Structure formats: structure tokens, C-alpha cells
XYZ file of N, CA, C and O in Angstrom:
764
model
N 0.838 -1.178 0.000
C 0.000 0.000 0.000
C 0.885 1.243 0.000
O 1.881 1.319 0.691
N 0.490 2.209 -0.790
C 1.230 3.457 -0.933
C 0.630 4.483 0.025
O -0.585 4.525 0.222
N 1.472 5.329 0.606
C 0.970 6.318 1.566
C 0.320 7.497 0.845
O 0.584 7.760 -0.329
N -0.515 8.222 1.554
C -1.220 9.372 1.004
C -0.248 10.471 0.599
O -0.422 11.126 -0.439
N 0.794 10.675 1.380
C 1.772 11.720 1.045
C 2.530 11.379 -0.243
O 2.834 12.269 -1.037
N 2.809 10.085 -0.484
C 3.472 9.691 -1.730
C 2.572 9.949 -2.936
O 3.034 10.431 -3.969
N 1.291 9.634 -2.800
C 0.348 9.873 -3.901
C 0.224 11.367 -4.169
O 0.259 11.811 -5.325
N 0.107 12.180 -3.125
C -0.006 13.626 -3.310
C 1.263 14.200 -3.936
O 1.182 15.101 -4.779
N 2.438 13.701 -3.543
C 3.695 14.154 -4.151
C 3.742 13.807 -5.635
O 4.171 14.625 -6.458
N 3.310 12.601 -5.988
C 3.306 12.207 -7.398
C 2.327 13.067 -8.195
O 2.621 13.461 -9.325
N 1.174 13.358 -7.618
C 0.201 14.208 -8.310
C 0.725 15.632 -8.478
O 0.524 16.252 -9.526
N 1.401 16.157 -7.470
C 1.963 17.503 -7.578
C 3.062 17.553 -8.644
O 3.204 18.541 -9.355
N 3.840 16.477 -8.760
C 4.901 16.425 -9.773
C 4.363 16.534 -11.198
O 5.011 17.075 -12.067
N 3.161 15.978 -11.418
C 2.580 16.030 -12.762
C 1.626 17.217 -12.921
O 0.955 17.343 -13.952
N 1.573 18.095 -11.917
C 0.776 19.314 -12.021
C -0.686 19.156 -11.669
O -1.502 19.967 -12.078
N -1.035 18.132 -10.923
C -2.431 17.893 -10.517
C -2.532 18.085 -9.018
O -2.208 17.193 -8.251
N -2.984 19.260 -8.613
C -3.129 19.558 -7.189
C -4.615 19.653 -6.877
O -5.209 20.715 -6.962
N -5.233 18.537 -6.550
C -6.658 18.488 -6.262
C -6.864 18.730 -4.770
O -6.629 17.852 -3.954
N -7.326 19.932 -4.424
C -7.492 20.270 -3.012
C -8.867 19.888 -2.482
O -9.000 19.459 -1.356
N -9.909 20.092 -3.289
C -11.261 19.841 -2.813
C -11.924 18.706 -3.577
O -12.357 17.743 -2.987
N -12.009 18.844 -4.891
C -12.639 17.814 -5.714
C -11.716 16.632 -5.856
O -10.534 16.785 -6.118
N -12.229 15.473 -5.642
C -11.443 14.267 -5.855
C -10.665 13.769 -4.654
O -9.841 12.868 -4.793
N -10.880 14.317 -3.491
C -10.156 13.850 -2.297
C -10.488 12.395 -1.956
O -9.588 11.628 -1.638
N -11.759 11.955 -2.017
C -12.028 10.534 -1.740
C -11.350 9.608 -2.757
O -10.875 8.535 -2.394
N -11.283 10.054 -4.009
C -10.625 9.246 -5.042
C -9.121 9.148 -4.782
O -8.517 8.100 -4.993
N -8.518 10.231 -4.298
C -7.079 10.202 -3.983
C -6.819 9.256 -2.811
O -5.864 8.480 -2.834
N -7.670 9.295 -1.799
C -7.498 8.370 -0.676
C -7.668 6.922 -1.132
O -6.975 6.029 -0.653
N -8.582 6.684 -2.062
C -8.763 5.331 -2.595
C -7.578 4.920 -3.462
O -7.213 3.757 -3.522
N -6.967 5.886 -4.108
C -5.802 5.618 -4.959
C -4.641 5.044 -4.148
O -3.853 4.251 -4.662
N -4.544 5.396 -2.874
C -3.482 4.848 -2.029
C -3.631 3.339 -1.857
O -2.644 2.636 -1.673
N -4.864 2.832 -1.935
C -5.100 1.399 -1.782
C -4.966 0.642 -3.099
O -4.804 -0.574 -3.101
N -5.069 1.346 -4.212
C -5.070 0.708 -5.528
C -3.669 0.585 -6.118
O -3.340 -0.426 -6.733
N -2.859 1.619 -5.947
C -1.541 1.630 -6.575
C -0.646 0.532 -6.019
O -0.634 0.278 -4.811
N 0.095 -0.100 -6.921
C 1.076 -1.098 -6.511
C 2.355 -0.374 -6.083
O 2.627 0.728 -6.560
N 3.132 -0.972 -5.191
C 4.404 -0.338 -4.817
C 5.295 -0.178 -6.052
O 5.454 -1.093 -6.845
N 5.822 1.005 -6.238
C 6.676 1.284 -7.384
C 5.926 1.803 -8.596
O 6.545 2.232 -9.570
N 4.605 1.773 -8.576
C 3.816 2.284 -9.699
C 3.807 3.809 -9.642
O 3.605 4.402 -8.591
N 4.008 4.445 -10.778
C 4.162 5.894 -10.830
C 2.977 6.506 -11.570
O 2.602 6.053 -12.654
N 2.420 7.562 -10.999
C 1.323 8.291 -11.640
C 1.923 9.192 -12.710
O 2.808 10.004 -12.441
N 1.429 9.057 -13.938
C 1.925 9.871 -15.038
C 1.044 11.100 -15.277
O 1.558 12.198 -15.516
N -0.274 10.922 -15.214
C -1.220 12.017 -15.402
C -2.514 11.692 -14.669
O -2.807 10.523 -14.415
N -3.306 12.726 -14.379
C -4.601 12.529 -13.725
C -5.514 13.693 -14.084
O -5.052 14.806 -14.352
N -6.820 13.411 -14.088
C -7.804 14.447 -14.378
C -9.128 14.065 -13.713
O -9.466 12.890 -13.611
N -9.849 15.088 -13.223
C -11.182 14.887 -12.671
C -12.216 15.159 -13.748
O -12.006 15.997 -14.626
N -13.337 14.461 -13.662
C -14.404 14.673 -14.638
C -15.586 13.793 -14.319
O -15.801 13.396 -13.184
N -16.351 13.464 -15.363
C -17.524 12.634 -15.153
C -17.581 11.537 -16.214
O -17.011 11.660 -17.287
N -18.271 10.482 -15.859
C -18.519 9.373 -16.778
C -19.969 8.980 -16.598
O -20.745 9.719 -15.981
N -20.377 7.833 -17.112
C -21.796 7.473 -17.130
C -22.443 7.405 -15.753
O -23.646 7.580 -15.622
N -21.692 7.173 -14.681
C -22.265 7.047 -13.341
C -22.006 8.246 -12.447
O -22.291 8.199 -11.261
N -21.408 9.311 -12.968
C -21.190 10.498 -12.153
C -19.747 10.960 -12.153
O -18.976 10.677 -13.068
N -19.364 11.665 -11.083
C -18.028 12.237 -10.936
C -16.999 11.138 -10.699
O -17.257 10.184 -9.972
N -15.812 11.290 -11.321
C -14.750 10.296 -11.150
C -13.404 10.939 -11.450
O -13.324 12.085 -11.898
N -12.352 10.177 -11.205
C -10.991 10.594 -11.518
C -10.389 9.574 -12.480
O -10.492 8.368 -12.248
N -9.777 10.077 -13.557
C -9.092 9.237 -14.524
C -7.594 9.408 -14.304
O -7.087 10.530 -14.354
N -6.905 8.306 -14.016
C -5.483 8.343 -13.684
C -4.725 7.427 -14.632
O -5.081 6.258 -14.795
N -3.680 7.964 -15.242
C -2.793 7.159 -16.076
C -1.510 6.921 -15.291
O -0.849 7.870 -14.859
N -1.176 5.657 -15.082
C 0.077 5.311 -14.416
C 1.008 4.709 -15.450
O 0.651 4.605 -16.619
N 2.175 4.276 -15.021
C 3.102 3.669 -15.971
C 2.691 2.246 -16.342
O 3.237 1.681 -17.279
N 1.701 1.656 -15.655
C 1.247 0.299 -15.948
C -0.157 0.208 -16.524
O -0.458 -0.736 -17.241
N -1.042 1.167 -16.181
C -2.448 1.013 -16.524
C -3.170 2.346 -16.472
O -2.617 3.359 -16.037
N -4.419 2.309 -16.889
C -5.309 3.451 -16.832
C -6.401 3.130 -15.814
O -7.020 2.070 -15.891
N -6.608 4.006 -14.843
C -7.555 3.759 -13.759
C -8.672 4.798 -13.766
O -8.409 5.992 -13.927
N -9.894 4.341 -13.596
C -11.025 5.229 -13.360
C -11.518 4.929 -11.952
O -11.843 3.785 -11.639
N -11.548 5.960 -11.109
C -11.911 5.783 -9.706
C -13.108 6.673 -9.405
O -13.069 7.877 -9.641
N -14.164 6.059 -8.891
C -15.371 6.772 -8.499
C -15.712 6.343 -7.079
O -16.173 5.237 -6.851
N -15.455 7.218 -6.116
C -15.695 6.907 -4.706
C -16.806 7.809 -4.187
O -16.680 9.028 -4.183
N -17.894 7.179 -3.804
C -19.019 7.880 -3.200
C -19.306 7.208 -1.858
O -18.870 6.084 -1.628
N -20.061 7.863 -0.975
C -20.398 7.196 0.281
C -21.138 5.886 0.012
O -22.120 5.853 -0.701
N -20.612 4.823 0.528
C -21.163 3.470 0.420
C -21.054 2.862 -0.980
O -21.567 1.778 -1.209
N -20.404 3.531 -1.926
C -20.223 2.982 -3.264
C -18.795 3.220 -3.737
O -18.207 4.258 -3.449
N -18.262 2.269 -4.462
C -16.933 2.401 -5.050
C -16.961 1.734 -6.418
O -17.389 0.589 -6.554
N -16.511 2.474 -7.422
C -16.382 1.918 -8.766
C -14.948 2.088 -9.210
O -14.410 3.196 -9.182
N -14.325 0.985 -9.600
C -12.952 1.003 -10.114
C -12.939 0.376 -11.498
O -13.479 -0.708 -11.693
N -12.316 1.046 -12.427
C -12.095 0.492 -13.760
C -10.591 0.436 -13.959
O -9.918 1.464 -13.891
N -10.076 -0.727 -14.194
C -8.644 -0.938 -14.408
C -8.466 -1.385 -15.851
O -8.817 -2.502 -16.208
N -7.941 -0.497 -16.681
C -7.758 -0.797 -18.097
C -6.253 -0.879 -18.373
O -5.544 0.119 -18.252
N -5.789 -2.070 -18.710
C -4.377 -2.245 -19.063
C -4.137 -1.646 -20.440
O -5.012 -1.688 -21.313
N -2.962 -1.114 -20.653
C -2.667 -0.469 -21.931
C -2.742 -1.450 -23.095
O -3.127 -1.076 -24.188
N -2.390 -2.715 -22.863
C -2.422 -3.668 -23.968
C -3.843 -4.121 -24.303
O -4.056 -4.780 -25.312
N -4.836 -3.751 -23.479
C -6.225 -4.096 -23.767
C -6.928 -3.036 -24.611
O -7.989 -3.290 -25.173
N -6.366 -1.848 -24.709
C -7.026 -0.749 -25.400
C -6.985 -0.993 -26.908
O -5.926 -1.181 -27.493
N -8.171 -0.996 -27.511
C -8.277 -1.209 -28.952
C -8.373 0.117 -29.704
O -7.872 0.225 -30.821
N -9.005 1.103 -29.096
C -9.222 2.371 -29.790
C -9.408 3.479 -28.772
O -9.979 3.271 -27.704
N -8.939 4.687 -29.119
C -9.130 5.861 -28.284
C -9.647 6.980 -29.183
O -9.040 7.281 -30.201
N -10.762 7.584 -28.790
C -11.337 8.700 -29.538
C -11.381 9.916 -28.625
O -11.744 9.808 -27.452
N -11.037 11.089 -29.160
C -11.042 12.329 -28.398
C -11.857 13.362 -29.160
O -11.747 13.470 -30.376
N -12.659 14.109 -28.417
C -13.369 15.233 -29.026
C -13.386 16.381 -28.027
O -13.475 16.159 -26.817
N -13.272 17.593 -28.553
C -13.257 18.779 -27.701
C -14.379 19.711 -28.130
O -14.589 19.943 -29.324
N -15.102 20.225 -27.147
C -16.144 21.199 -27.380
C -15.681 22.533 -26.808
O -14.530 22.679 -26.435
N -16.587 23.474 -26.704
C -16.219 24.794 -26.215
C -15.745 24.764 -24.767
O -14.712 25.331 -24.425
N -16.474 24.048 -23.901
C -16.151 24.061 -22.471
C -15.577 22.757 -21.940
O -15.052 22.728 -20.844
N -15.730 21.665 -22.662
C -15.256 20.387 -22.128
C -14.674 19.519 -23.236
O -14.795 19.823 -24.415
N -14.020 18.454 -22.804
C -13.439 17.476 -23.717
C -13.895 16.085 -23.319
O -14.161 15.816 -22.140
N -13.994 15.215 -24.309
C -14.459 13.849 -24.068
C -13.488 12.871 -24.692
O -13.011 13.079 -25.811
N -13.200 11.810 -23.956
C -12.364 10.736 -24.490
C -13.171 9.441 -24.381
O -13.849 9.208 -23.382
N -13.121 8.644 -25.452
C -13.763 7.327 -25.468
C -12.656 6.288 -25.559
O -11.887 6.275 -26.511
N -12.594 5.434 -24.558
C -11.593 4.373 -24.511
C -12.324 3.067 -24.769
O -13.185 2.669 -23.992
N -11.970 2.415 -25.858
C -12.682 1.224 -26.285
C -11.772 0.010 -26.146
O -10.656 0.000 -26.667
N -12.247 -0.997 -25.427
C -11.552 -2.269 -25.277
C -12.433 -3.342 -25.909
O -13.585 -3.066 -26.247
N -11.947 -4.553 -26.062
C -12.777 -5.587 -26.675
C -14.076 -5.891 -25.931
O -15.032 -6.341 -26.530
N -14.135 -5.624 -24.641
C -15.347 -5.969 -23.901
C -16.059 -4.786 -23.273
O -17.046 -4.972 -22.574
N -15.594 -3.566 -23.505
C -16.223 -2.426 -22.838
C -15.861 -1.123 -23.520
O -14.844 -1.013 -24.178
N -16.706 -0.118 -23.322
C -16.464 1.224 -23.848
C -16.612 2.209 -22.698
O -17.646 2.231 -22.024
N -15.590 2.992 -22.448
C -15.576 3.946 -21.353
C -15.575 5.357 -21.945
O -14.698 5.689 -22.744
N -16.558 6.174 -21.563
C -16.658 7.556 -22.033
C -16.430 8.461 -20.824
O -17.148 8.370 -19.827
N -15.421 9.331 -20.931
C -15.045 10.209 -19.819
C -15.012 11.646 -20.329
O -14.378 11.937 -21.341
N -15.705 12.544 -19.624
C -15.791 13.954 -20.013
C -15.258 14.817 -18.885
O -15.522 14.555 -17.711
N -14.512 15.867 -19.248
C -13.960 16.776 -18.249
C -13.947 18.200 -18.787
O -13.966 18.410 -20.003
N -13.919 19.152 -17.890
C -13.826 20.553 -18.273
C -12.382 20.989 -18.435
O -12.116 22.053 -18.934
N -11.441 20.182 -18.026
C -10.023 20.483 -18.158
C -9.465 19.771 -19.392
O -8.904 18.681 -19.296
N -9.632 20.404 -20.545
C -9.200 19.792 -21.801
C -7.688 19.577 -21.847
O -7.222 18.589 -22.404
N -6.943 20.484 -21.259
C -5.469 20.371 -21.289
C -4.993 19.121 -20.549
O -4.155 18.372 -21.051
N -5.538 18.870 -19.364
C -5.146 17.668 -18.613
C -5.623 16.397 -19.308
O -4.909 15.395 -19.331
N -6.841 16.439 -19.856
C -7.344 15.278 -20.582
C -6.466 14.985 -21.794
O -6.192 13.833 -22.105
N -6.007 16.020 -22.437
C -5.110 15.854 -23.590
C -3.787 15.206 -23.158
O -3.241 14.364 -23.871
N -3.276 15.565 -21.980
C -2.046 14.960 -21.466
C -2.253 13.481 -21.159
O -1.387 12.654 -21.457
N -3.397 13.147 -20.538
C -3.706 11.740 -20.270
C -3.806 10.976 -21.579
O -3.272 9.875 -21.725
N -4.467 11.571 -22.565
C -4.628 10.943 -23.869
C -3.285 10.717 -24.555
O -3.012 9.628 -25.063
N -2.431 11.736 -24.567
C -1.125 11.604 -25.215
C -0.268 10.535 -24.547
O 0.388 9.741 -25.223
N -0.280 10.515 -23.221
C 0.500 9.504 -22.507
C -0.031 8.103 -22.799
O 0.739 7.172 -23.050
N -1.358 7.950 -22.785
C -1.959 6.643 -23.056
C -1.655 6.182 -24.467
O -1.304 5.019 -24.684
N -1.762 7.069 -25.439
C -1.446 6.706 -26.814
C 0.012 6.276 -26.953
O 0.321 5.316 -27.659
N 0.908 6.980 -26.282
C 2.327 6.624 -26.345
C 2.580 5.247 -25.751
O 3.306 4.436 -26.325
N 1.971 4.966 -24.600
C 2.157 3.653 -23.964
C 1.579 2.526 -24.810
O 2.187 1.475 -24.956
N 0.380 2.728 -25.381
C -0.228 1.710 -26.241
C 0.656 1.458 -27.453
O 0.899 0.313 -27.840
N 1.163 2.521 -28.037
C 2.043 2.388 -29.203
C 3.324 1.638 -28.849
O 3.768 0.761 -29.604
N 3.925 1.955 -27.700
C 5.153 1.263 -27.278
C 4.907 -0.225 -27.056
O 5.710 -1.061 -27.459
N 3.801 -0.558 -26.419
C 3.497 -1.965 -26.136
C 3.242 -2.726 -27.419
O 3.734 -3.842 -27.611
N 2.492 -2.140 -28.344
C 2.217 -2.819 -29.620
C 3.496 -3.007 -30.423
O 3.695 -4.032 -31.058
N 4.361 -2.006 -30.410
C 5.630 -2.117 -31.133
C 6.489 -3.222 -30.518
O 7.128 -3.992 -31.228
N 6.464 -3.338 -29.202
C 7.212 -4.387 -28.516
C 6.708 -5.762 -28.924
O 7.490 -6.670 -29.210
N 5.371 -5.943 -28.977
C 4.805 -7.227 -29.385
C 5.161 -7.560 -30.834
O 5.435 -8.704 -31.166
N 5.133 -6.555 -31.695
C 5.456 -6.793 -33.104
C 6.926 -7.204 -33.258
O 7.252 -8.083 -34.047
N 7.814 -6.575 -32.503
C 9.227 -6.944 -32.565
C 9.438 -8.356 -32.069
O 10.215 -9.106 -32.628
N 8.726 -8.741 -31.005
C 8.874 -10.099 -30.465
C 8.327 -11.135 -31.439
O 8.842 -12.248 -31.516
N 7.292 -10.781 -32.189
C 6.700 -11.737 -33.116
C 7.637 -12.052 -34.270
O 7.707 -13.181 -34.735
N 8.374 -11.064 -34.730
C 9.218 -11.258 -35.896
C 10.671 -11.564 -35.562
O 11.517 -11.598 -36.447
N 10.990 -11.793 -34.289
C 12.326 -12.220 -33.924
C 12.529 -13.660 -34.366
O 11.576 -14.431 -34.469
N 13.785 -14.069 -34.615
C 14.023 -15.471 -34.966
C 13.569 -16.386 -33.834
O 13.657 -16.037 -32.663
N 13.082 -17.545 -34.222
C 12.607 -18.496 -33.225
C 13.773 -19.023 -32.405
O 14.851 -19.259 -32.920
N 13.507 -19.226 -31.124
C 14.537 -19.761 -30.249
C 14.420 -21.273 -30.201
O 13.344 -21.830 -30.293
N 15.549 -21.891 -30.057
C 15.575 -23.346 -29.983
C 15.417 -23.770 -28.526
O 15.676 -23.019 -27.613
N 15.011 -25.015 -28.326
C 14.767 -25.518 -26.979
C 16.039 -25.520 -26.151
O 16.020 -25.216 -24.969
N 17.163 -25.807 -26.763
C 18.379 -25.887 -25.957
C 18.833 -24.515 -25.465
O 19.702 -24.412 -24.612
N 18.226 -23.437 -25.982
C 18.526 -22.111 -25.468
C 17.922 -21.901 -24.083
O 18.313 -21.019 -23.356
N 16.922 -22.690 -23.758
C 16.289 -22.599 -22.448
C 16.939 -23.602 -21.498
O 17.413 -24.647 -21.904
N 16.898 -23.291 -20.223
C 17.450 -24.213 -19.234
C 16.516 -25.416 -19.105
O 15.304 -25.270 -19.024
N 17.079 -26.599 -19.116
C 16.290 -27.818 -18.959
C 16.162 -28.092 -17.472
O 17.160 -28.205 -16.765
N 14.924 -28.153 -16.954
C 14.777 -28.403 -15.520
C 15.254 -29.801 -15.160
O 15.028 -30.753 -15.881
N 15.930 -29.879 -14.052
C 16.460 -31.162 -13.602
C 15.875 -31.482 -12.238
O 15.727 -30.626 -11.394
N 15.574 -32.768 -12.068
C 15.064 -33.206 -10.778
C 15.883 -34.423 -10.361
O 15.919 -35.421 -11.071
N 16.548 -34.325 -9.254
C 17.318 -35.441 -8.727
C 18.428 -35.896 -9.664
O 18.741 -37.067 -9.752
N 19.014 -34.979 -10.418
C 20.107 -35.331 -11.310
C 19.653 -35.808 -12.678
O 20.460 -35.992 -13.566
N 18.369 -36.032 -12.886
C 17.864 -36.489 -14.180
C 17.152 -35.344 -14.880
O 16.413 -34.585 -14.264
N 17.362 -35.242 -16.162
C 16.679 -34.210 -16.941
C 15.243 -34.659 -17.196
O 14.966 -35.832 -17.377
N 14.349 -33.723 -17.175
C 12.957 -34.038 -17.468
C 12.856 -34.326 -18.958
O 13.244 -33.518 -19.785
N 12.336 -35.496 -19.310
C 12.247 -35.916 -20.702
C 10.940 -35.402 -21.287
O 9.906 -35.496 -20.666
N 10.984 -34.883 -22.520
C 9.801 -34.299 -23.123
C 9.200 -35.112 -24.237
O 8.141 -34.779 -24.739
N 9.803 -36.156 -24.731
C 9.235 -36.929 -25.810
C 9.499 -36.313 -27.171
O 8.746 -36.537 -28.109
N 10.526 -35.496 -27.302
C 10.862 -34.911 -28.595
C 12.364 -34.777 -28.683
O 13.080 -34.830 -27.694
N 12.854 -34.618 -29.876
C 14.291 -34.428 -30.085
C 14.620 -32.985 -29.743
O 14.155 -32.067 -30.410
N 15.417 -32.768 -28.740
C 15.726 -31.404 -28.334
C 16.526 -30.667 -29.391
O 16.390 -29.474 -29.541
N 17.354 -31.334 -30.133
C 18.212 -30.655 -31.091
C 17.433 -30.137 -32.293
O 17.819 -29.153 -32.895
N 16.320 -30.755 -32.659
C 15.627 -30.349 -33.872
C 14.306 -29.642 -33.599
O 13.696 -29.125 -34.518
N 13.842 -29.617 -32.384
C 12.546 -29.026 -32.073
C 12.672 -27.517 -31.970
O 13.562 -27.010 -31.323
N 11.773 -26.787 -32.619
C 11.756 -25.333 -32.546
C 10.476 -24.893 -31.846
O 9.410 -25.458 -32.095
N 10.585 -23.917 -30.991
C 9.413 -23.389 -30.312
C 8.553 -22.599 -31.295
O 9.072 -21.970 -32.207
N 7.242 -22.611 -31.122
C 6.393 -21.798 -31.993
C 6.635 -20.319 -31.713
O 7.127 -19.959 -30.646
N 6.302 -19.445 -32.667
C 6.517 -18.014 -32.419
C 5.670 -17.544 -31.251
O 4.607 -18.102 -30.968
N 6.164 -16.531 -30.574
C 5.447 -15.990 -29.432
C 4.121 -15.398 -29.899
O 4.080 -14.659 -30.888
N 3.033 -15.698 -29.217
C 1.737 -15.186 -29.665
C 1.596 -13.703 -29.359
O 2.198 -13.185 -28.419
N 0.797 -13.042 -30.159
C 0.462 -11.657 -29.880
C -0.525 -11.607 -28.740
O -1.216 -12.583 -28.454
N -0.616 -10.485 -28.120
C -1.606 -10.293 -27.083
C -2.988 -10.395 -27.731
O -3.260 -9.725 -28.718
N -3.895 -11.198 -27.204
C -5.199 -11.368 -27.852
C -6.037 -10.100 -27.869
O -6.931 -9.958 -28.671
N -5.747 -9.147 -26.977
C -6.543 -7.938 -26.931
C -6.120 -6.921 -27.980
O -6.842 -5.999 -28.271
N -4.917 -7.053 -28.529
C -4.471 -6.084 -29.519
C -5.001 -6.384 -30.897
O -5.046 -5.517 -31.734
N -5.403 -7.605 -31.161
C -5.974 -7.968 -32.449
C -7.352 -8.555 -32.203
O -7.509 -9.747 -32.013
N -8.334 -7.693 -32.189
C -9.677 -8.158 -31.896
C -10.278 -8.822 -33.126
O -10.043 -8.400 -34.249
N -11.058 -9.875 -32.937
C -11.642 -10.566 -34.079
C -12.790 -9.767 -34.684
O -13.416 -8.943 -34.027
N -13.044 -10.030 -35.922
C -14.166 -9.420 -36.618
C -15.408 -10.219 -36.281
O -15.453 -11.425 -36.487
N -16.403 -9.556 -35.757
C -17.625 -10.239 -35.357
C -18.690 -9.973 -36.414
O -18.965 -8.828 -36.763
N -19.261 -11.036 -36.908
C -20.306 -10.901 -37.909
C -21.515 -11.690 -37.438
O -21.386 -12.846 -37.053
N -22.650 -11.053 -37.459
C -23.870 -11.722 -37.030
C -24.763 -11.945 -38.235
O -24.945 -11.062 -39.053
N -25.342 -13.122 -38.300
C -26.291 -13.426 -39.362
C -27.686 -13.457 -38.781
O -27.905 -13.991 -37.701
N -28.598 -12.894 -39.504
C -29.991 -12.952 -39.097
C -30.689 -14.005 -39.924
O -30.494 -14.089 -41.130
N -31.483 -14.776 -39.273
C -32.291 -15.752 -40.001
C -33.544 -15.058 -40.499
O -34.274 -14.447 -39.736
N -33.761 -15.179 -41.763
C -34.954 -14.604 -42.353
C -35.962 -15.726 -42.537
O -35.672 -16.719 -43.199
N -37.127 -15.600 -41.939
C -38.119 -16.680 -42.087
C -38.627 -16.751 -43.526
O -38.805 -15.737 -44.184
N -38.812 -17.935 -43.972
C -39.316 -18.153 -45.318
C -40.829 -18.267 -45.247
O -41.364 -19.044 -44.453
N -41.497 -17.506 -46.088
C -42.951 -17.506 -46.114
C -43.508 -18.134 -47.394
O -44.367 -17.605 -48.036
N -43.016 -19.250 -47.827
C -43.551 -19.915 -49.032
C -43.883 -21.324 -48.779
O -43.659 -21.945 -47.827
């Protein structure tokens, strides 16, 4: 668990000094953050259920909504994000974060902070996808490159020739390549 003073210091470093609005969300953030996780950006605003805080860390995107007797947490990993849409109006800005199983719409009056969260999130998603693409096209590693586990002086036998067996290529993250969904409607025949 991270202390409240550490969370406030991290928020001040990124220029987010929430004195009145969002205090319950900041206190809840102390229970959510993993040790060593760094807050990159944060913004207060609203989503479909009311007021909330959107926080981008170096590992994930968090939506925190803390009300008396209610708590809503949305934890969106960067590798799960399929699409991000941003729109700005005269007084507010809206971001739509789309994952394979959910769509999150967040609106705020602080367009500048929302833009920073958006830019950071886009950069992280791009870095992760580029990393997966590089891993996919690397030469395949052979089994003997890995350490063979030994138990009691005997090597664990696998039922294959170690010298000629090649590992399959590393799979892509399933959330980065969403499948195309097509639905067919049955049309009743009236003849």
C-alpha cells in the first residue's frame, strides 16, 4: 500500500493539485496503486455514473469513483485498449476508450489535462504494440537455449528431439488484435 503523502507528491509532480474535488478518489488511490507504480497524469471529470478521476500510471489506466457506500474502479491495461477517440467542445473534452469488452466515455472541463492523459496513453499503447510486433518477428529460439529443468540429477524428458525441435513463435496479445464479429440474421421463409 502506498501512503497518502506519496500519492499527493506524485500528483503535484505532474501538475495535478486536487485540493477539494477528488479527495475521496485520492485516498482510494493509495489502496489501488502497486508499490513502485508511478502516476503519469490525472484528471477529474464525469462518466456514465457520475463524478470520477481518470489516472494514467506507468502500468495502466484507472477510473476511480468513490461515493459514500459505493466504489467503482475500472482498471484498463494499456495492452487491452483497442481504440481511443477524443473530441473537444467549447467548455469540455471527451475521451472514449474502447476495449474488446467495454467502452468507457469520460468527459472533463479540463481539456489540457485530458489531452495529457490521452497523449501519454497513446504513447504507452504504441510502445506496447511495437514491442509485441518486434517479439513476433524475432528469430525463433531453440529448446536448448532454455534451461532444462532437472530433478534429482535427471533431466525431465519431453518426448521430442531437443536438437531439432523449434518453439512456436510468441503469440500476440489477444486484446491487440480483436476478431471481426459478424452476425447473421435468419430470415423466415414464407412460401
